[in-house]
CSV table of C-alpha atoms in Angstrom, one decimal:
chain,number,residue,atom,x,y,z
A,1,UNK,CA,-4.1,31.1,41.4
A,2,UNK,CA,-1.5,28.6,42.8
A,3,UNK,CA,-4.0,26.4,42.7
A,4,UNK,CA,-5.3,26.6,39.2
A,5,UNK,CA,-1.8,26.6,38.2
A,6,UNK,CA,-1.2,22.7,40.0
A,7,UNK,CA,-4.3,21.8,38.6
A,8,UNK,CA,-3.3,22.8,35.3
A,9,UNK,CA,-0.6,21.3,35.4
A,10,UNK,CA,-1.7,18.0,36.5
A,11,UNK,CA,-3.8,17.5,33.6
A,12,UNK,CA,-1.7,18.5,31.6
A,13,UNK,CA,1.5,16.0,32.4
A,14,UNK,CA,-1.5,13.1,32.6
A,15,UNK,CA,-2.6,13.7,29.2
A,16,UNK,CA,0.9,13.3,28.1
A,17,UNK,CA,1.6,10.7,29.8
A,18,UNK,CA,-1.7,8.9,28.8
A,19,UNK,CA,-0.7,9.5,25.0
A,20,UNK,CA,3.0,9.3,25.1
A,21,UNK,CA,3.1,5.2,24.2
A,22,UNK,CA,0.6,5.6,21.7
A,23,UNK,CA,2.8,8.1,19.7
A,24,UNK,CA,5.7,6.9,20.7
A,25,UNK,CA,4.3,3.5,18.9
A,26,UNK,CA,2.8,5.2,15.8
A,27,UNK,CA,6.5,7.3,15.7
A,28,UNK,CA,8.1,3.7,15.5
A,29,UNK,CA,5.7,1.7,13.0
A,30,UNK,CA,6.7,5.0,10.9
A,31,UNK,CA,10.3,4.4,10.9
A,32,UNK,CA,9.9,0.7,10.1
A,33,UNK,CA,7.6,1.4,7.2
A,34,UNK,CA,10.6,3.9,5.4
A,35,UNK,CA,12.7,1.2,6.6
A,36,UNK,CA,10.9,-1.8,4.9
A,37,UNK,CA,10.5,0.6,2.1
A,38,UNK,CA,14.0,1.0,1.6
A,39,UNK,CA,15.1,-2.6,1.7
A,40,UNK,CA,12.3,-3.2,-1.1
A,41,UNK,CA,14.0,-0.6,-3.1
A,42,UNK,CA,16.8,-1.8,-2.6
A,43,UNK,CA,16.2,-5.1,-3.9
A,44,UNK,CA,14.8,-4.1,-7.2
A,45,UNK,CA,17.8,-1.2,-7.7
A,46,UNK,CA,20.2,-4.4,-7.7
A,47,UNK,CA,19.2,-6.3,-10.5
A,48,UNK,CA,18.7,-3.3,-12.0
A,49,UNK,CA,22.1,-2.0,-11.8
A,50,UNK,CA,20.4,1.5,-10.3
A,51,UNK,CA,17.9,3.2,-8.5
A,52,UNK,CA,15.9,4.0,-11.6
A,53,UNK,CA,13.1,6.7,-11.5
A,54,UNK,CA,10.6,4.0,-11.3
A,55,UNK,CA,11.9,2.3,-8.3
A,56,UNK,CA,12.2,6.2,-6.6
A,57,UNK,CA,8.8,6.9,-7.2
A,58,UNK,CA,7.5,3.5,-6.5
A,59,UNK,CA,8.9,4.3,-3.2
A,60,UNK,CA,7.4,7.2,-2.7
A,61,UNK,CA,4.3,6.4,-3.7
A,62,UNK,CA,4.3,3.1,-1.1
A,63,UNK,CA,5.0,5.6,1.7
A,64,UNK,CA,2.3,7.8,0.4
A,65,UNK,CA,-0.5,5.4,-0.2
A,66,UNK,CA,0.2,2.5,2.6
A,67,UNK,CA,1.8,4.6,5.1
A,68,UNK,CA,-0.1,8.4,4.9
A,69,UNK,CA,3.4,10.4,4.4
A,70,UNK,CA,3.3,13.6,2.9
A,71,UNK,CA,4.8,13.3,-0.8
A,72,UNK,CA,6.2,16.3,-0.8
A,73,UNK,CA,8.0,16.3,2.1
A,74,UNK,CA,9.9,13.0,0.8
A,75,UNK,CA,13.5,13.1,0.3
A,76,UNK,CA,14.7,10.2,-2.1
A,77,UNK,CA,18.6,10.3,-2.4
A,78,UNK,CA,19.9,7.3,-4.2
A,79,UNK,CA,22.7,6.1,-6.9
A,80,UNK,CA,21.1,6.7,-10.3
A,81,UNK,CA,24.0,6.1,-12.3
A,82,UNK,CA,24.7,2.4,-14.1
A,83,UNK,CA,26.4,0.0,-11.3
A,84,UNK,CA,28.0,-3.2,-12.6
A,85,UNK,CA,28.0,-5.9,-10.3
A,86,UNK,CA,29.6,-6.3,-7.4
A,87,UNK,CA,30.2,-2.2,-7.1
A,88,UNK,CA,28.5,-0.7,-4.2
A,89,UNK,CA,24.8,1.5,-4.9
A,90,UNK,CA,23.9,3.7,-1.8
A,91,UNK,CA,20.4,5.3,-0.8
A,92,UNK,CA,18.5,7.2,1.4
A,93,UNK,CA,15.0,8.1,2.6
A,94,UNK,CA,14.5,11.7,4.8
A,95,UNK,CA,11.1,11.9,6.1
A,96,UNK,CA,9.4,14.6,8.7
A,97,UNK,CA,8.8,12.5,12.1
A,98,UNK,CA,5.5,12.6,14.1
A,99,UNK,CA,5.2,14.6,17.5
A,100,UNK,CA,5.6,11.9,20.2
A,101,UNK,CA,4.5,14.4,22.8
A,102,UNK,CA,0.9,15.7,22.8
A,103,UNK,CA,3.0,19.3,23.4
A,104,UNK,CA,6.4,19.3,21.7
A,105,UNK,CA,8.0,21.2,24.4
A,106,UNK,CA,9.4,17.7,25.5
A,107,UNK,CA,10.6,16.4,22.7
A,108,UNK,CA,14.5,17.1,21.8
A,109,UNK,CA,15.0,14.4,19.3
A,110,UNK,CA,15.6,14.8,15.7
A,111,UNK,CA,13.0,16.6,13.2
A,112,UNK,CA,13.0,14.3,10.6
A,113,UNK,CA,13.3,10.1,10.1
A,114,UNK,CA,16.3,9.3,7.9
A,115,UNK,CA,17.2,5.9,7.1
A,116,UNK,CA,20.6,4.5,5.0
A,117,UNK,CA,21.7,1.7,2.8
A,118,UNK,CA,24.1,0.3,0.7
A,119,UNK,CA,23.9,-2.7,-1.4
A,120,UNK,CA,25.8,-4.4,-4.1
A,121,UNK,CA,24.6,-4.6,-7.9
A,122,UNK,CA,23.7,-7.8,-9.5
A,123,UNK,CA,23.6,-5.9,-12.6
A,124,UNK,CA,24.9,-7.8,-15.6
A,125,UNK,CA,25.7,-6.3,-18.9
């Protein structure tokens, strides 16, 4: 029984270990895609004086089509209200994070990727 138990056990810290980087990879590429993502947003919101509904759903629809997200488990939070220039527009992008262990019982990080920014309009009336 003691046996069977080590051997278990063995496997089952190898097979983490042998997946661990490759998750831990993925788990990175994945908060560098919302990142990017943001920043793009960003970019458009401050000519545009706001994060319009177009430039929320382009979003979202970048990290669902390029990057595999689940769209309903996006959470868009951004300044939709006219900014005139030089006045600070703030959003943020909440997204579930991938498992990094092949059995969760390691992981004690955060459930979820959540990334900030703030940038100032360009908008001119």
């Amino acid at each position: 029984m003691a046996k069977a138990l080590a051997e278990w056990m063995t496997i089952f810290i190898a097979v983490n270990i042998m997946f661990a980087p490759i998750l831990a990879y993925i788990d990175s590429l994945n908060r560098e895609a919302v990142e990017v993502v943001l920043a793009e947003g960003a970019k458009q919101a401050s000519i545009e004086g706001k994060f319009s509904p177009s430039i929320v759903e382009e979003m979202k629809q970048t990290l669902v089509e390029n990057y595999n997200f689940n769209e309903s488990k996006i959470n868009i939070t951004a300044t939709q209200t006219l900014t005139p220039r030089n006045e600070y527009m703030e959003a943020s992008i909440q997204v579930p994070r991938t498992f990094i262990f092949i059995l969760d019982i390691f992981n004690q990080g955060p459930s979820t990727i959540t990334k900030h920014t703030k940038i100032l309009s360009e908008y001119v009336n």
